[in-house]
mmCIF file of C-alpha atoms in Angstrom:
data_model
loop_
_atom_site.group_PDB
_atom_site.id
_atom_site.type_symbol
_atom_site.label_atom_id
_atom_site.label_comp_id
_atom_site.label_asym_id
_atom_site.label_seq_id
_atom_site.Cartn_x
_atom_site.Cartn_y
_atom_site.Cartn_z
ATOM 1 C CA UNK R 1 15.098 -20.156 12.597
ATOM 2 C CA UNK R 2 11.599 -21.622 12.760
ATOM 3 C CA UNK R 3 10.025 -23.405 9.807
ATOM 4 C CA UNK R 4 6.267 -23.022 9.527
ATOM 5 C CA UNK R 5 3.994 -24.822 7.088
ATOM 6 C CA UNK R 6 1.617 -22.801 4.920
ATOM 7 C CA UNK R 7 -0.840 -25.039 3.077
ATOM 8 C CA UNK R 8 1.761 -27.765 2.791
ATOM 9 C CA UNK R 9 4.678 -25.481 1.824
ATOM 10 C CA UNK R 10 7.593 -24.621 4.131
ATOM 11 C CA UNK R 11 7.512 -21.042 5.390
ATOM 12 C CA UNK R 12 10.600 -19.616 7.063
ATOM 13 C CA UNK R 13 10.232 -17.174 9.904
ATOM 14 C CA UNK R 14 13.156 -15.132 11.172
ATOM 15 C CA UNK R 15 13.571 -13.033 14.292
ATOM 16 C CA UNK R 16 10.492 -11.240 15.576
ATOM 17 C CA UNK R 17 10.009 -7.662 14.411
ATOM 18 C CA UNK R 18 8.303 -6.425 17.563
ATOM 19 C CA UNK R 19 8.774 -2.639 17.861
ATOM 20 C CA UNK R 20 10.479 -3.044 21.245
ATOM 21 C CA UNK R 21 12.966 -5.669 20.109
ATOM 22 C CA UNK R 22 15.374 -6.625 17.356
ATOM 23 C CA UNK R 23 17.060 -3.225 17.392
ATOM 24 C CA UNK R 24 13.916 -1.278 16.505
ATOM 25 C CA UNK R 25 13.182 1.869 18.533
ATOM 26 C CA UNK R 26 10.904 1.531 21.511
ATOM 27 C CA UNK R 27 7.834 3.771 21.223
ATOM 28 C CA UNK R 28 4.570 4.022 23.121
ATOM 29 C CA UNK R 29 2.541 3.988 19.896
ATOM 30 C CA UNK R 30 0.187 1.294 18.695
ATOM 31 C CA UNK R 31 -1.099 0.676 15.178
ATOM 32 C CA UNK R 32 -4.397 2.505 15.727
ATOM 33 C CA UNK R 33 -2.616 5.639 16.904
ATOM 34 C CA UNK R 34 -0.221 5.431 13.966
ATOM 35 C CA UNK R 35 -3.023 5.171 11.406
ATOM 36 C CA UNK R 36 -5.033 7.969 13.015
ATOM 37 C CA UNK R 37 -2.042 10.302 12.918
ATOM 38 C CA UNK R 38 -1.395 9.659 9.230
ATOM 39 C CA UNK R 39 -5.092 9.979 8.372
ATOM 40 C CA UNK R 40 -5.156 13.454 9.964
ATOM 41 C CA UNK R 41 -2.716 14.546 7.272
ATOM 42 C CA UNK R 42 -0.456 16.384 9.679
ATOM 43 C CA UNK R 43 3.307 16.530 9.021
ATOM 44 C CA UNK R 44 5.199 13.488 10.314
ATOM 45 C CA UNK R 45 8.452 14.887 11.642
ATOM 46 C CA UNK R 46 11.800 13.205 11.100
ATOM 47 C CA UNK R 47 12.963 11.401 14.236
ATOM 48 C CA UNK R 48 9.497 11.337 15.823
ATOM 49 C CA UNK R 49 7.915 8.230 17.333
ATOM 50 C CA UNK R 50 5.559 8.140 14.343
ATOM 51 C CA UNK R 51 8.497 8.052 11.952
ATOM 52 C CA UNK R 52 10.172 5.297 13.996
ATOM 53 C CA UNK R 53 6.992 3.231 14.038
ATOM 54 C CA UNK R 54 6.658 3.745 10.272
ATOM 55 C CA UNK R 55 10.164 2.330 9.851
ATOM 56 C CA UNK R 56 9.247 -0.766 11.840
ATOM 57 C CA UNK R 57 6.117 -1.345 9.733
ATOM 58 C CA UNK R 58 8.278 -1.028 6.625
ATOM 59 C CA UNK R 59 10.504 -3.838 7.867
ATOM 60 C CA UNK R 60 7.490 -6.058 8.460
ATOM 61 C CA UNK R 61 6.159 -5.215 4.981
ATOM 62 C CA UNK R 62 9.506 -6.098 3.406
ATOM 63 C CA UNK R 63 9.480 -9.474 5.151
ATOM 64 C CA UNK R 64 5.997 -10.331 3.907
ATOM 65 C CA UNK R 65 6.442 -9.027 0.351
ATOM 66 C CA UNK R 66 9.747 -10.887 0.046
ATOM 67 C CA UNK R 67 7.938 -14.057 1.074
ATOM 68 C CA UNK R 68 5.197 -13.368 -1.473
ATOM 69 C CA UNK R 69 7.566 -12.513 -4.327
ATOM 70 C CA UNK R 70 10.323 -15.105 -3.906
ATOM 71 C CA UNK R 71 8.409 -18.318 -4.664
ATOM 72 C CA UNK R 72 5.217 -19.588 -6.253
ATOM 73 C CA UNK R 73 2.101 -19.384 -4.090
ATOM 74 C CA UNK R 74 -1.427 -20.549 -4.791
ATOM 75 C CA UNK R 75 -4.180 -17.908 -4.975
ATOM 76 C CA UNK R 76 -5.271 -18.970 -1.482
ATOM 77 C CA UNK R 77 -1.751 -18.466 -0.135
ATOM 78 C CA UNK R 78 -1.501 -15.053 -1.813
ATOM 79 C CA UNK R 79 -4.717 -13.980 -0.110
ATOM 80 C CA UNK R 80 -3.384 -15.197 3.253
ATOM 81 C CA UNK R 81 -0.090 -13.308 2.918
ATOM 82 C CA UNK R 82 -1.854 -10.166 1.690
ATOM 83 C CA UNK R 83 -4.246 -10.348 4.641
ATOM 84 C CA UNK R 84 -1.262 -10.561 6.992
ATOM 85 C CA UNK R 85 0.346 -7.636 5.166
ATOM 86 C CA UNK R 86 -2.688 -5.361 5.487
ATOM 87 C CA UNK R 87 -3.940 -6.663 8.827
ATOM 88 C CA UNK R 88 -7.378 -7.164 7.262
ATOM 89 C CA UNK R 89 -8.791 -10.294 5.654
ATOM 90 C CA UNK R 90 -9.362 -9.955 1.911
ATOM 91 C CA UNK R 91 -12.359 -11.579 0.240
ATOM 92 C CA UNK R 92 -12.244 -14.724 -1.879
ATOM 93 C CA UNK R 93 -12.643 -12.627 -5.041
ATOM 94 C CA UNK R 94 -9.350 -10.781 -4.486
ATOM 95 C CA UNK R 95 -6.455 -11.748 -6.728
ATOM 96 C CA UNK R 96 -2.904 -10.517 -7.202
ATOM 97 C CA UNK R 97 -0.063 -11.448 -9.536
ATOM 98 C CA UNK R 98 3.325 -10.998 -7.840
ATOM 99 C CA UNK R 99 5.684 -9.304 -7.542
ATOM 100 C CA UNK R 100 4.023 -6.705 -5.335
ATOM 101 C CA UNK R 101 5.739 -4.052 -3.235
ATOM 102 C CA UNK R 102 4.657 -1.821 -0.379
ATOM 103 C CA UNK R 103 6.522 -0.040 2.407
ATOM 104 C CA UNK R 104 3.753 -0.301 5.004
ATOM 105 C CA UNK R 105 0.701 -2.391 4.085
ATOM 106 C CA UNK R 106 -1.390 -1.575 7.142
ATOM 107 C CA UNK R 107 -3.146 1.423 5.556
ATOM 108 C CA UNK R 108 -4.502 -0.405 2.487
ATOM 109 C CA UNK R 109 -8.246 -1.062 2.388
ATOM 110 C CA UNK R 110 -9.795 -3.030 -0.450
ATOM 111 C CA UNK R 111 -13.346 -3.674 -1.569
ATOM 112 C CA UNK R 112 -14.501 -6.983 -2.989
ATOM 113 C CA UNK R 113 -13.198 -8.531 -6.196
ATOM 114 C CA UNK R 114 -10.156 -6.260 -6.600
ATOM 115 C CA UNK R 115 -7.435 -7.422 -9.028
ATOM 116 C CA UNK R 116 -3.818 -6.195 -8.801
ATOM 117 C CA UNK R 117 -1.490 -7.117 -11.670
ATOM 118 C CA UNK R 118 2.240 -7.725 -11.393
ATOM 119 C CA UNK R 119 4.900 -5.167 -10.500
ATOM 120 C CA UNK R 120 2.708 -2.706 -8.590
ATOM 121 C CA UNK R 121 4.116 -0.437 -5.882
ATOM 122 C CA UNK R 122 1.859 0.929 -3.148
ATOM 123 C CA UNK R 123 3.180 3.612 -0.779
ATOM 124 C CA UNK R 124 0.270 3.427 1.602
ATOM 125 C CA UNK R 125 1.162 5.178 4.866
ATOM 126 C CA UNK R 126 -1.126 8.045 3.883
ATOM 127 C CA UNK R 127 -3.977 5.643 3.067
ATOM 128 C CA UNK R 128 -5.034 3.738 -0.073
ATOM 129 C CA UNK R 129 -8.714 2.895 -0.535
ATOM 130 C CA UNK R 130 -9.804 0.787 -3.528
ATOM 131 C CA UNK R 131 -13.449 0.022 -4.290
ATOM 132 C CA UNK R 132 -15.202 -3.156 -5.398
ATOM 133 C CA UNK R 133 -14.284 -4.673 -8.748
ATOM 134 C CA UNK R 134 -11.395 -2.333 -9.542
ATOM 135 C CA UNK R 135 -8.591 -3.512 -11.841
ATOM 136 C CA UNK R 136 -5.028 -2.315 -11.254
ATOM 137 C CA UNK R 137 -2.704 -2.822 -14.244
ATOM 138 C CA UNK R 138 0.960 -3.809 -14.484
ATOM 139 C CA UNK R 139 3.493 -1.574 -12.783
ATOM 140 C CA UNK R 140 1.069 0.907 -11.205
ATOM 141 C CA UNK R 141 2.476 3.215 -8.502
ATOM 142 C CA UNK R 142 0.182 4.673 -5.826
ATOM 143 C CA UNK R 143 2.054 7.287 -3.765
ATOM 144 C CA UNK R 144 0.526 8.851 -0.651
ATOM 145 C CA UNK R 145 3.513 10.740 0.800
ATOM 146 C CA UNK R 146 5.335 13.957 -0.020
ATOM 147 C CA UNK R 147 8.520 15.312 1.556
ATOM 148 C CA UNK R 148 8.918 18.891 2.723
ATOM 149 C CA UNK R 149 9.918 21.402 0.038
ATOM 150 C CA UNK R 150 12.180 23.533 2.223
ATOM 151 C CA UNK R 151 15.586 22.021 3.106
ATOM 152 C CA UNK R 152 14.874 22.045 6.849
ATOM 153 C CA UNK R 153 11.696 19.976 6.275
ATOM 154 C CA UNK R 154 13.081 17.708 3.550
ATOM 155 C CA UNK R 155 13.013 14.594 5.747
ATOM 156 C CA UNK R 156 9.502 15.208 7.100
ATOM 157 C CA UNK R 157 6.541 13.367 5.570
ATOM 158 C CA UNK R 158 3.255 14.907 4.433
ATOM 159 C CA UNK R 159 0.604 12.191 3.973
ATOM 160 C CA UNK R 160 -2.491 12.436 1.777
ATOM 161 C CA UNK R 161 -4.780 9.492 0.909
ATOM 162 C CA UNK R 162 -5.623 8.044 -2.491
ATOM 163 C CA UNK R 163 -9.259 7.026 -3.028
ATOM 164 C CA UNK R 164 -10.084 4.810 -6.024
ATOM 165 C CA UNK R 165 -13.757 4.083 -6.586
ATOM 166 C CA UNK R 166 -15.647 1.010 -7.715
ATOM 167 C CA UNK R 167 -15.134 -0.718 -11.064
ATOM 168 C CA UNK R 168 -12.198 1.515 -12.012
ATOM 169 C CA UNK R 169 -9.663 0.356 -14.601
ATOM 170 C CA UNK R 170 -6.142 1.709 -14.111
ATOM 171 C CA UNK R 171 -3.855 0.904 -17.041
ATOM 172 C CA UNK R 172 -0.257 -0.244 -16.992
ATOM 173 C CA UNK R 173 2.480 1.974 -15.538
ATOM 174 C CA UNK R 174 0.129 4.642 -14.217
ATOM 175 C CA UNK R 175 1.317 6.811 -11.315
ATOM 176 C CA UNK R 176 -1.271 8.288 -8.934
ATOM 177 C CA UNK R 177 -0.018 11.101 -6.687
ATOM 178 C CA UNK R 178 -0.962 11.901 -3.072
ATOM 179 C CA UNK R 179 -4.445 13.177 -2.316
ATOM 180 C CA UNK R 180 -6.060 12.065 -5.597
ATOM 181 C CA UNK R 181 -9.587 10.654 -5.817
ATOM 182 C CA UNK R 182 -10.637 8.600 -8.873
ATOM 183 C CA UNK R 183 -14.394 8.226 -9.229
ATOM 184 C CA UNK R 184 -16.419 5.069 -9.863
ATOM 185 C CA UNK R 185 -16.177 3.486 -13.341
ATOM 186 C CA UNK R 186 -13.310 5.755 -14.458
ATOM 187 C CA UNK R 187 -10.572 4.560 -16.836
ATOM 188 C CA UNK R 188 -6.964 5.752 -16.582
ATOM 189 C CA UNK R 189 -4.906 5.179 -19.732
ATOM 190 C CA UNK R 190 -1.525 3.460 -19.633
ATOM 191 C CA UNK R 191 1.417 5.591 -18.554
ATOM 192 C CA UNK R 192 -0.677 8.447 -17.178
ATOM 193 C CA UNK R 193 0.427 10.518 -14.185
ATOM 194 C CA UNK R 194 -2.686 11.424 -12.190
ATOM 195 C CA UNK R 195 -2.133 14.663 -10.288
ATOM 196 C CA UNK R 196 -5.755 15.768 -9.807
ATOM 197 C CA UNK R 197 -9.134 14.155 -9.067
ATOM 198 C CA UNK R 198 -10.793 12.234 -11.918
ATOM 199 C CA UNK R 199 -14.607 12.302 -12.028
ATOM 200 C CA UNK R 200 -16.757 9.183 -12.044
ATOM 201 C CA UNK R 201 -17.172 7.602 -15.463
ATOM 202 C CA UNK R 202 -14.342 9.622 -17.043
ATOM 203 C CA UNK R 203 -11.480 8.442 -19.241
ATOM 204 C CA UNK R 204 -8.185 10.201 -18.530
ATOM 205 C CA UNK R 205 -4.799 9.926 -20.258
ATOM 206 C CA UNK R 206 -1.465 11.700 -20.430
ATOM 207 C CA UNK R 207 1.170 13.429 -18.307
ATOM 208 C CA UNK R 208 -0.367 15.038 -16.389
ATOM 209 C CA UNK R 209 -3.584 13.093 -16.886
ATOM 210 C CA UNK R 210 -6.421 14.976 -18.559
ATOM 211 C CA UNK R 211 -10.026 13.894 -19.020
ATOM 212 C CA UNK R 212 -10.877 12.922 -22.619
ATOM 213 C CA UNK R 213 -14.514 11.994 -22.175
ATOM 214 C CA UNK R 214 -17.173 11.021 -19.677
#
């Protein structure tokens, strides 16, 4: 096992998780093709190359989130690991309090100055977009996948993106369901389950979330 050094701290690295090695299924896909397929919103069939590639990305995400969550890291180190996780460099204003969990990582896109509090769970294969200055509270779940309703489609995936605007405040333990858009400057009260779009500037609370005021 190799030992790397990350800003002066030891960083273990196990066996490579290349899609063609380590027991993971060989596919002809690349990351761009994977993301494009999920962004089209078409069903992802069980046993398909897309599903296999999704499983490989999940393994890579587990490796990186375990590294992030299992020891103290400086803010600079957190930004480095999160950039590796998403495949896109985050800005210096980004901050996150671990633990953080995701089963993909590569379909998260953040604006500038985003803050993510501890215990959040992002299911991002279907796409998560978060605008500048948004605050994500403790224990928030963002889910972008559904399974098929009929028994014969139960193991298929149906992706739909979540779009969160600029300067949004999402309270603790909120769940946002697939396909939801939350407009700029909205506030989502703690514990809400957001099943439908929330307009810009609105405050929404409850299960399911309902708009109180704009």
